Amino acid sequence: MSAFSVDKKLRKAKAFFQNGNVLAAQYECKEILEKFPKNQRTQNFLKKISGMQKYEASVQQTQQIIEKLIQLYNNKKYQELIIKALIELERYPNSYLIWNLLGAANLALDKPQEASLAFKRVTELNSKYAEGFNNLGVSLNRLSLYQDASEAYENAIKINPKNPEVFENLGSALMNNGEFERASAILWKSVKLNPKNINALMYLGTALASQNKIEEAFEIFDSVVKLEPKNAEIHYNIGSIFQDIGSFENAVDAYSAAISLQCDYVDAWYNLGLTFRSQGNNAEAIKSFKKTIHLEPDHPEANHLLSALLGKTTKNAPKEYIERLFNSAANSFEDTLLGNLDYKIPKIITMLIREENSYKNFDSTLDLGCGTGLVGRELESTSQFIDGVDLSQSMLKKALEKKSYRNLINADVLEYLRKAHLDYDYFVAADVFIYIGDLSELFDLISSRNERTGKLVFSTEHSEIKGYHLEKSGRYSHSKSYIEALCKKYRFSINHFSTADLRKENGVFLKAGIYSLSF
């Protein structure tokens, strides 16, 4: 009978364990400990086997949880996923995959702030997980934190430099941040990794067009069209890009191509009308707007602009028209208005208000149609607090950055005046009444609903023709006699009237009426 060898038995146990036969390894260890209960090496090895078993069981259990959460995500049960993920994170707080799914569900529910916190935790738990950094970038980009988003994408690229989607995302964030040249270089890398990535190609074409590299942009867009020649939406998107940068001939060609593929493409017909209007080709613009209305009779923007071109005066510009106009213009609004169009109305109005008050401060102001906050910036040292109301969320985001306002309210001006508690010294409307033709309700609401006597200071696009009129520009002009009639009807008195340069249009200044009324 051969002698019992601890070393031999332990080597055999380790061999079993390495080959995945855990039960056999445990049996060998137990045989050793029956004869030598205090053998330390065997005890330590058995503890290792037991620990691995627990770890593997935990991993297997976590994997099952993750698979169930993924199933919830695929079935679009995002709220249920969030609840279950938070419960599981109590047990497995360091599972970066559960955190990642929690972030993905929040992102799907359009909660980028919550998503970014979850994805940040993912990157802390696993600094080598490229998808976590990419997802963090997506959530930060949604929050308009473009610099932070770019850094997250760059970290993802360091981990995995072969993923074209991450280069595409980085290029998009750089474009949102106005870094078009750098975006072009990044997007070229995405395209090289996947030459058929239409999104990356469209971003690249847009970045080149934004640098006024029209020929290069056109080549890129041409390659996109060759990939999907019968896709009307691609032609439409190309048209929108050319329209935005003022390359109107190319925009007309692209919209026309979209319409040739889809004759009932309402947005293409409408934007074609806008482009013809920008070119000064009112005859073709009228045809396009009529076609838009034929396809969609209640199209508010097309009806408004067709009325303007046909010389038919309506009461007010549609809310949809104003909201779309200013949401699209928010990022470049101040540069265009203050730089290119020499717009000074907020400064003129503020100076008038200060002179009326002998340069003394007063209590409160409501800035009607506050836009990006140009009036607030001028008035903040004079008015103790300023509230602003505007229909465009994008404009209000810009106003918020100035930190001049006590409150910023996203609402239609007239709807706000009907419902809000009004108790202000001043109501200010700089270049706002150009989108409200009939001012009678506005005058009535301010006069009847404000809790104190006050003043209404505003500008108009001035007209010598009696009444108010919808101009071909889509804006309204008002005569002094019209304002005087309103003052008489709604108990206002005119403290000041003058004319001034409103802003340039086609290189020529429009005339503004500047008013200060007491009520």
Coordinates of C-alpha atoms in Angstrom, one line a residue:
M1 CA 0.0 0.0 0.0
S2 CA 1.5 3.3 -1.1
A3 CA 2.1 6.1 1.5
F4 CA -0.3 9.0 1.7
S5 CA 1.3 12.1 0.1
V6 CA -0.1 15.5 0.9
D7 CA 1.9 17.1 -1.9
K8 CA 0.7 14.6 -4.4
K9 CA -2.9 14.9 -3.4
L10 CA -2.8 18.8 -3.4
R11 CA -1.2 18.8 -6.8
K12 CA -4.0 16.5 -8.0
A13 CA -6.6 18.8 -6.5
K14 CA -5.1 21.9 -8.2
A15 CA -5.0 20.0 -11.5
F16 CA -8.7 19.2 -11.2
F17 CA -9.5 22.8 -10.3
Q18 CA -7.6 24.2 -13.3
N19 CA -9.5 21.8 -15.6
G20 CA -12.8 23.1 -14.2
N21 CA -13.6 20.1 -12.1
V22 CA -14.3 21.9 -8.8
L23 CA -16.1 19.0 -7.1
A24 CA -13.1 16.6 -7.7
A25 CA -10.7 19.2 -6.4
Q26 CA -12.8 19.7 -3.2
Y27 CA -13.0 15.9 -2.7
E28 CA -9.1 15.6 -2.8
C29 CA -8.8 18.5 -0.3
K30 CA -11.3 16.9 2.1
E31 CA -9.3 13.6 2.0
I32 CA -6.2 15.5 3.0
L33 CA -7.9 17.3 5.8
E34 CA -9.4 14.0 7.2
K35 CA -5.9 12.8 7.8
F36 CA -4.3 16.2 8.5
P37 CA -7.0 18.5 9.8
K38 CA -4.6 21.4 10.5
N39 CA -2.8 21.4 7.1
Q40 CA -2.7 25.1 6.3
R41 CA -1.9 24.9 2.6
T42 CA -5.0 22.6 2.0
Q43 CA -7.2 24.8 4.1
N44 CA -6.2 27.9 2.1
F45 CA -6.7 26.2 -1.2
L46 CA -10.2 25.0 -0.2
K47 CA -11.1 28.5 0.9
K48 CA -10.0 29.7 -2.6
I49 CA -12.2 27.1 -4.3
S50 CA -15.2 28.1 -2.1
G51 CA -14.5 31.8 -2.8
M52 CA -14.4 31.2 -6.5
Q53 CA -17.6 29.3 -6.4
K54 CA -19.3 32.2 -4.6
Y55 CA -17.9 34.7 -7.1
E56 CA -19.0 32.6 -10.1
A57 CA -22.5 32.2 -8.6
S58 CA -22.6 36.0 -8.1
V59 CA -21.4 36.6 -11.7
Q60 CA -24.0 34.2 -13.1
Q61 CA -26.7 35.8 -11.0
T62 CA -25.7 39.3 -12.1
Q63 CA -25.6 38.2 -15.7
Q64 CA -29.2 36.9 -15.4
I65 CA -30.3 40.3 -13.9
I66 CA -28.6 42.1 -16.8
E67 CA -30.2 39.9 -19.4
K68 CA -33.7 40.7 -17.8
L69 CA -32.9 44.4 -17.8
I70 CA -31.8 44.3 -21.5
Q71 CA -35.1 42.5 -22.3
L72 CA -37.0 45.4 -20.6
Y73 CA -34.9 47.9 -22.6
N74 CA -35.6 46.1 -25.9
N75 CA -39.3 46.0 -25.1
K76 CA -39.2 49.8 -24.4
K77 CA -40.3 49.3 -20.8
Y78 CA -37.9 52.1 -19.6
Q79 CA -39.6 53.1 -16.4
E80 CA -39.8 49.5 -15.2
L81 CA -36.2 49.0 -16.1
I82 CA -35.2 52.1 -14.0
I83 CA -37.1 50.8 -10.9
K84 CA -35.6 47.3 -11.2
A85 CA -32.1 48.6 -11.9
L86 CA -32.1 50.8 -8.8
I87 CA -33.2 47.9 -6.7
E88 CA -30.4 45.6 -8.1
L89 CA -27.9 48.4 -7.5
E90 CA -28.6 48.1 -3.8
R91 CA -27.2 44.6 -4.0
Y92 CA -24.6 45.1 -6.8
P93 CA -23.5 48.8 -6.5
N94 CA -20.4 48.2 -8.5
S95 CA -22.0 46.6 -11.5
Y96 CA -21.1 49.1 -14.3
L97 CA -23.4 47.2 -16.7
I98 CA -26.4 47.8 -14.5
W99 CA -25.4 51.5 -14.2
N100 CA -25.1 51.6 -18.0
L101 CA -28.6 50.2 -18.5
L102 CA -30.0 52.7 -16.0
G103 CA -28.4 55.5 -18.0
A104 CA -29.7 54.1 -21.3
A105 CA -33.3 54.0 -19.9
N106 CA -33.1 57.5 -18.7
L107 CA -31.7 58.7 -22.0
A108 CA -34.6 56.9 -23.8
L109 CA -37.0 58.8 -21.6
D110 CA -35.3 62.1 -22.5
K111 CA -33.8 62.6 -19.1
P112 CA -30.2 63.4 -20.1
Q113 CA -29.3 64.8 -16.6
E114 CA -30.1 61.6 -14.9
A115 CA -28.5 59.6 -17.7
S116 CA -25.3 61.5 -17.5
L117 CA -25.0 60.8 -13.7
A118 CA -25.4 57.1 -14.4
F119 CA -22.9 57.0 -17.2
K120 CA -20.4 59.0 -15.1
R121 CA -20.6 56.2 -12.6
V122 CA -20.1 53.6 -15.4
T123 CA -16.8 55.3 -16.3
E124 CA -15.7 55.5 -12.7
L125 CA -16.3 51.8 -12.2
N126 CA -14.7 50.7 -15.5
S127 CA -12.3 53.2 -17.0
K128 CA -11.7 50.8 -20.0
Y129 CA -15.3 50.6 -21.1
A130 CA -15.5 52.6 -24.3
E131 CA -19.3 52.3 -24.6
G132 CA -19.6 54.0 -21.2
F133 CA -17.7 57.1 -22.3
N134 CA -19.6 57.2 -25.6
N135 CA -22.9 57.1 -23.8
L136 CA -21.7 59.8 -21.3
G137 CA -20.9 61.9 -24.4
V138 CA -24.4 61.4 -25.8
S139 CA -26.1 62.5 -22.6
L140 CA -23.8 65.6 -22.2
N141 CA -24.4 66.5 -25.8
R142 CA -28.2 66.4 -25.1
L143 CA -27.5 68.8 -22.2
S144 CA -25.7 71.2 -24.6
L145 CA -22.5 70.6 -22.7
Y146 CA -20.6 70.2 -25.9
Q147 CA -17.0 70.6 -24.6
D148 CA -17.6 68.0 -21.9
A149 CA -19.3 65.7 -24.4
S150 CA -16.3 66.0 -26.7
E151 CA -13.9 65.0 -23.9
A152 CA -16.0 61.9 -23.1
Y153 CA -16.0 60.9 -26.8
E154 CA -12.2 61.4 -27.0
N155 CA -11.8 59.0 -24.0
A156 CA -13.9 56.4 -25.8
I157 CA -11.7 56.8 -28.9
K158 CA -8.5 56.3 -26.9
I159 CA -10.0 53.0 -25.7
N160 CA -11.4 51.9 -29.0
P161 CA -10.1 53.9 -32.0
K162 CA -11.9 51.7 -34.5
N163 CA -15.5 52.7 -33.8
P164 CA -16.9 55.0 -36.5
E165 CA -20.0 55.9 -34.5
V166 CA -17.9 57.6 -31.8
F167 CA -16.0 59.7 -34.3
E168 CA -19.4 60.6 -35.8
N169 CA -20.7 61.6 -32.3
L170 CA -17.5 63.6 -31.6
G171 CA -17.8 65.4 -34.9
S172 CA -21.5 66.3 -34.1
A173 CA -20.5 67.7 -30.7
L174 CA -17.8 69.8 -32.2
M175 CA -20.2 71.2 -34.8
N176 CA -22.7 72.1 -32.0
N177 CA -19.8 73.9 -30.4
G178 CA -19.0 75.8 -33.6
E179 CA -15.7 74.0 -34.2
F180 CA -16.4 73.2 -37.8
E181 CA -12.8 72.8 -39.0
R182 CA -11.9 70.3 -36.3
A183 CA -15.3 68.6 -36.8
S184 CA -14.5 68.0 -40.5
A185 CA -11.2 66.3 -39.6
I186 CA -12.9 64.0 -37.1
L187 CA -15.8 63.2 -39.4
W188 CA -13.4 62.2 -42.2
K189 CA -12.0 59.5 -39.8
S190 CA -15.6 58.2 -39.2
V191 CA -16.2 58.1 -43.0
K192 CA -12.9 56.3 -43.6
L193 CA -13.9 53.6 -41.0
N194 CA -17.3 53.3 -42.6
P195 CA -17.6 54.9 -46.1
K196 CA -21.3 54.1 -46.2
N197 CA -22.3 55.9 -42.9
I198 CA -24.8 58.4 -44.2
N199 CA -25.2 60.2 -40.9
A200 CA -21.4 60.9 -40.8
L201 CA -21.4 61.9 -44.4
M202 CA -24.2 64.4 -43.8
Y203 CA -22.5 65.8 -40.8
L204 CA -19.3 66.1 -42.8
G205 CA -21.1 67.9 -45.7
T206 CA -22.7 70.3 -43.2
A207 CA -19.3 71.0 -41.5
L208 CA -17.8 71.8 -44.9
A209 CA -20.7 73.9 -46.0
S210 CA -20.5 75.9 -42.7
Q211 CA -16.9 76.7 -43.6
N212 CA -18.2 78.0 -47.0
K213 CA -16.4 75.0 -48.7
I214 CA -19.4 74.6 -51.0
E215 CA -17.7 72.5 -53.7
E216 CA -16.3 70.1 -51.2
A217 CA -19.7 69.9 -49.4
F218 CA -21.5 69.3 -52.7
E219 CA -19.1 66.4 -53.5
I220 CA -19.9 64.8 -50.1
F221 CA -23.7 65.3 -50.5
D222 CA -23.4 63.8 -54.0
S223 CA -21.8 60.7 -52.6
V224 CA -24.7 60.4 -50.1
V225 CA -27.3 60.7 -52.9
K226 CA -25.5 57.9 -54.8
L227 CA -25.8 55.7 -51.8
E228 CA -29.6 56.3 -51.6
P229 CA -30.6 58.0 -54.8
K230 CA -34.4 57.6 -54.2
N231 CA -34.4 58.9 -50.6
A232 CA -36.4 62.1 -50.7
E233 CA -35.5 63.0 -47.1
I234 CA -31.8 63.1 -47.9
H235 CA -32.4 65.6 -50.7
Y236 CA -34.6 67.6 -48.3
N237 CA -31.9 67.6 -45.6
I238 CA -29.3 68.7 -48.1
G239 CA -31.6 71.5 -49.1
S240 CA -32.0 72.6 -45.5
I241 CA -28.2 72.8 -45.0
F242 CA -27.7 74.9 -48.2
Q243 CA -30.7 77.1 -47.2
D244 CA -29.2 77.8 -43.8
I245 CA -25.9 79.0 -45.2
G246 CA -27.5 81.1 -47.9
S247 CA -26.6 78.9 -50.9
F248 CA -30.1 79.3 -52.3
E249 CA -29.5 77.9 -55.8
N250 CA -28.2 74.6 -54.4
A251 CA -31.1 74.6 -51.9
V252 CA -33.7 75.0 -54.7
D253 CA -32.1 72.1 -56.6
A254 CA -32.1 69.9 -53.5
Y255 CA -35.7 70.6 -52.6
S256 CA -36.8 70.2 -56.2
A257 CA -35.1 66.8 -56.2
A258 CA -36.9 65.8 -53.0
I259 CA -40.3 66.8 -54.5
S260 CA -39.6 64.9 -57.8
L261 CA -39.2 61.8 -55.7
Q262 CA -42.1 62.6 -53.4
C263 CA -44.6 65.0 -54.9
D264 CA -46.6 65.4 -51.6
Y265 CA -43.6 66.3 -49.5
V266 CA -45.1 69.3 -47.6
D267 CA -42.0 70.4 -45.8
A268 CA -40.0 70.4 -49.0
W269 CA -42.7 72.6 -50.8
Y270 CA -42.7 75.0 -47.8
N271 CA -38.9 75.3 -47.6
L272 CA -38.8 75.7 -51.4
G273 CA -41.1 78.7 -50.9
L274 CA -38.9 80.1 -48.2
T275 CA -35.9 79.8 -50.4
F276 CA -37.5 81.5 -53.4
R277 CA -38.7 84.2 -51.0
S278 CA -35.1 84.7 -49.8
Q279 CA -34.0 85.0 -53.4
G280 CA -36.6 87.7 -54.0
N281 CA -38.5 85.4 -56.4
N282 CA -41.9 86.1 -54.9
A283 CA -43.8 84.6 -57.9
E284 CA -42.3 81.2 -57.4
A285 CA -42.6 81.6 -53.6
I286 CA -46.3 82.1 -54.0
K287 CA -46.6 79.0 -56.1
S288 CA -44.7 76.9 -53.6
F289 CA -46.8 78.2 -50.6
K290 CA -50.0 77.6 -52.5
K291 CA -48.9 74.0 -53.2
T292 CA -48.0 73.6 -49.5
I293 CA -51.5 74.8 -48.5
H294 CA -53.1 72.5 -51.1
L295 CA -51.4 69.6 -49.5
E296 CA -52.0 70.9 -45.9
P297 CA -54.7 73.5 -45.8
D298 CA -54.1 74.5 -42.2
H299 CA -50.4 75.0 -42.6
P300 CA -50.0 78.1 -40.4
E301 CA -46.6 79.3 -41.7
A302 CA -47.4 78.9 -45.4
N303 CA -50.8 80.7 -44.9
H304 CA -49.1 83.6 -43.1
L305 CA -46.4 84.1 -45.6
L306 CA -48.8 83.7 -48.6
S307 CA -51.0 86.4 -47.1
A308 CA -47.9 88.6 -46.7
L309 CA -46.9 88.1 -50.3
L310 CA -50.4 88.7 -51.6
G311 CA -50.9 91.8 -49.5
K312 CA -53.6 90.4 -47.2
T313 CA -53.3 91.7 -43.7
T314 CA -54.1 89.2 -40.9
K315 CA -54.4 90.0 -37.2
N316 CA -51.3 88.1 -35.9
A317 CA -48.5 85.9 -37.0
P318 CA -49.2 82.2 -36.1
K319 CA -47.5 81.0 -32.9
E320 CA -46.0 78.1 -34.9
Y321 CA -44.4 80.5 -37.4
I322 CA -42.8 82.6 -34.6
E323 CA -41.6 79.6 -32.6
R324 CA -40.0 77.9 -35.6
L325 CA -38.4 81.2 -36.8
F326 CA -36.8 82.0 -33.5
N327 CA -35.9 78.5 -32.4
S328 CA -33.9 78.1 -35.6
A329 CA -32.3 81.5 -35.3
A330 CA -31.3 81.5 -31.6
N331 CA -27.7 80.5 -31.9
S332 CA -26.8 83.2 -34.5
F333 CA -29.5 85.7 -33.5
E334 CA -27.4 88.3 -31.6
D335 CA -24.4 88.1 -34.0
T336 CA -26.7 88.7 -37.0
L337 CA -28.9 91.4 -35.3
L338 CA -26.2 93.4 -33.5
G339 CA -23.4 92.9 -36.0
N340 CA -24.8 92.6 -39.5
L341 CA -28.1 94.5 -39.1
D342 CA -26.9 97.2 -36.7
Y343 CA -29.8 96.7 -34.3
K344 CA -29.9 99.2 -31.3
I345 CA -33.5 99.2 -30.2
P346 CA -32.9 97.7 -26.7
K347 CA -30.3 100.5 -26.0
I348 CA -32.6 103.2 -27.3
I349 CA -35.6 102.0 -25.2
T350 CA -33.4 101.6 -22.1
M351 CA -32.1 105.2 -22.5
L352 CA -35.6 106.5 -22.8
I353 CA -36.7 104.7 -19.6
R354 CA -33.7 106.0 -17.7
E355 CA -34.4 109.6 -18.8
E356 CA -38.0 109.3 -17.8
N357 CA -37.0 108.2 -14.3
S358 CA -34.2 110.8 -14.0
Y359 CA -31.8 107.9 -13.9
K360 CA -33.3 106.6 -10.7
N361 CA -33.9 102.9 -10.2
F362 CA -37.4 101.5 -10.1
D363 CA -39.0 98.3 -8.9
S364 CA -40.2 95.9 -11.7
T365 CA -40.3 95.2 -15.4
L366 CA -42.0 92.6 -17.6
D367 CA -40.0 92.1 -20.8
L368 CA -42.5 90.9 -23.4
G369 CA -41.0 88.7 -26.1
C370 CA -37.6 88.9 -24.3
G371 CA -35.8 86.8 -26.9
T372 CA -32.1 86.3 -26.0
G373 CA -32.3 88.9 -23.2
L374 CA -30.9 92.0 -24.9
V375 CA -33.4 94.3 -23.0
G376 CA -32.7 92.5 -19.7
R377 CA -28.9 93.1 -20.1
E378 CA -29.5 96.8 -20.7
L379 CA -32.1 97.3 -17.9
E380 CA -30.7 95.1 -15.1
S381 CA -28.9 98.0 -13.4
T382 CA -32.0 100.2 -13.4
S383 CA -34.9 97.8 -12.7
Q384 CA -34.8 95.9 -9.4
F385 CA -36.1 92.8 -11.0
I386 CA -37.1 91.8 -14.5
D387 CA -39.3 88.9 -15.7
G388 CA -39.2 87.8 -19.3
V389 CA -41.7 85.9 -21.4
D390 CA -41.1 84.4 -24.8
L391 CA -42.5 81.7 -27.1
S392 CA -39.1 80.3 -28.1
Q393 CA -37.4 77.9 -25.7
S394 CA -34.1 78.2 -27.6
M395 CA -34.2 82.0 -27.2
L396 CA -34.9 81.7 -23.5
K397 CA -31.9 79.4 -23.0
K398 CA -29.8 82.2 -24.4
A399 CA -31.5 84.7 -22.1
L400 CA -30.9 82.5 -19.1
E401 CA -27.1 82.7 -19.7
K402 CA -27.2 86.5 -19.1
K403 CA -28.5 86.1 -15.5
S404 CA -30.4 89.3 -15.9
Y405 CA -33.9 88.0 -15.1
R406 CA -35.7 87.0 -12.0
N407 CA -38.1 84.7 -14.0
L408 CA -38.1 83.5 -17.6
I409 CA -41.4 82.1 -18.8
N410 CA -42.0 80.1 -22.0
A411 CA -45.4 81.3 -23.2
D412 CA -47.2 83.3 -25.8
V413 CA -47.3 86.9 -24.8
L414 CA -51.1 87.3 -25.0
E415 CA -51.8 84.0 -23.2
Y416 CA -49.4 85.1 -20.4
L417 CA -51.0 88.5 -20.1
R418 CA -54.5 86.8 -19.8
K419 CA -53.6 84.5 -17.0
A420 CA -50.6 85.8 -15.1
H421 CA -50.6 88.0 -12.0
L422 CA -49.5 91.4 -13.3
D423 CA -47.9 93.9 -11.0
Y424 CA -45.2 95.8 -12.8
D425 CA -43.9 99.4 -13.2
Y426 CA -42.9 98.8 -16.8
F427 CA -44.0 96.6 -19.7
V428 CA -41.3 96.6 -22.4
A429 CA -41.7 95.2 -25.9
A430 CA -38.6 95.7 -28.1
D431 CA -39.2 94.7 -31.8
V432 CA -42.1 92.4 -30.7
F433 CA -45.2 94.0 -32.1
I434 CA -43.8 93.3 -35.6
Y435 CA -45.4 89.8 -35.1
I436 CA -48.6 91.1 -33.6
G437 CA -50.8 93.1 -36.0
D438 CA -53.9 93.8 -33.9
L439 CA -52.6 95.2 -30.6
S440 CA -56.0 96.0 -29.1
E441 CA -56.2 92.9 -26.7
L442 CA -52.6 93.5 -25.5
F443 CA -53.4 97.1 -24.6
D444 CA -56.6 96.1 -22.9
L445 CA -55.0 93.3 -20.8
I446 CA -52.1 95.5 -19.6
S447 CA -54.4 98.5 -18.8
S448 CA -57.1 96.4 -17.0
R449 CA -55.1 93.6 -15.3
N450 CA -52.0 95.3 -14.0
E451 CA -52.4 96.1 -10.2
R452 CA -50.6 99.4 -10.3
T453 CA -50.3 102.4 -12.6
G454 CA -47.4 101.8 -15.0
K455 CA -45.8 102.4 -18.4
L456 CA -45.7 100.6 -21.7
V457 CA -42.5 101.2 -23.7
F458 CA -42.2 99.6 -27.1
S459 CA -41.0 99.8 -30.7
T460 CA -42.9 99.3 -33.9
E461 CA -41.9 99.0 -37.5
H462 CA -43.2 102.5 -38.4
S463 CA -45.7 103.2 -41.2
E464 CA -47.2 106.4 -42.4
I465 CA -50.2 104.4 -43.7
K466 CA -53.2 104.4 -41.4
G467 CA -53.7 101.3 -39.3
Y468 CA -51.5 98.2 -39.2
H469 CA -50.3 96.2 -42.2
L470 CA -48.8 92.8 -42.9
E471 CA -45.7 93.5 -45.0
K472 CA -44.2 91.2 -47.6
S473 CA -41.5 90.4 -45.1
G474 CA -44.1 88.6 -42.9
R475 CA -43.8 91.3 -40.3
Y476 CA -46.4 93.9 -39.2
S477 CA -46.0 97.7 -39.4
H478 CA -48.1 100.2 -37.3
S479 CA -48.9 103.8 -37.8
K480 CA -48.8 106.4 -35.1
S481 CA -52.5 107.2 -35.7
Y482 CA -53.3 103.5 -34.9
I483 CA -51.4 103.7 -31.6
E484 CA -53.1 106.9 -30.7
A485 CA -56.6 105.3 -31.4
L486 CA -55.6 102.4 -29.0
C487 CA -54.5 104.9 -26.3
K488 CA -57.8 106.7 -26.5
K489 CA -59.8 103.5 -26.3
Y490 CA -57.8 101.8 -23.5
R491 CA -56.9 104.8 -21.4
F492 CA -53.2 105.3 -22.2
S493 CA -51.4 108.6 -22.6
I494 CA -48.4 109.1 -24.9
N495 CA -45.4 110.4 -23.0
H496 CA -43.0 110.0 -25.9
F497 CA -42.9 109.3 -29.6
S498 CA -40.0 109.4 -31.9
T499 CA -38.6 107.5 -34.9
A500 CA -35.2 105.8 -35.1
D501 CA -33.3 103.3 -37.2
L502 CA -34.8 99.9 -36.5
R503 CA -32.3 97.6 -38.3
K504 CA -31.0 97.0 -41.7
E505 CA -32.8 95.1 -44.4
N506 CA -31.1 94.5 -47.7
G507 CA -28.6 97.2 -46.7
V508 CA -31.2 99.9 -45.9
F509 CA -32.4 100.9 -42.4
L510 CA -36.1 100.3 -41.6
K511 CA -37.8 103.0 -39.6
A512 CA -38.9 102.3 -36.0
G513 CA -41.5 104.0 -34.0
I514 CA -40.4 104.4 -30.3
Y515 CA -43.2 104.9 -27.8
S516 CA -43.6 105.4 -24.1
L517 CA -47.2 105.3 -22.8
S518 CA -48.6 105.8 -19.3
F519 CA -51.7 103.9 -18.0

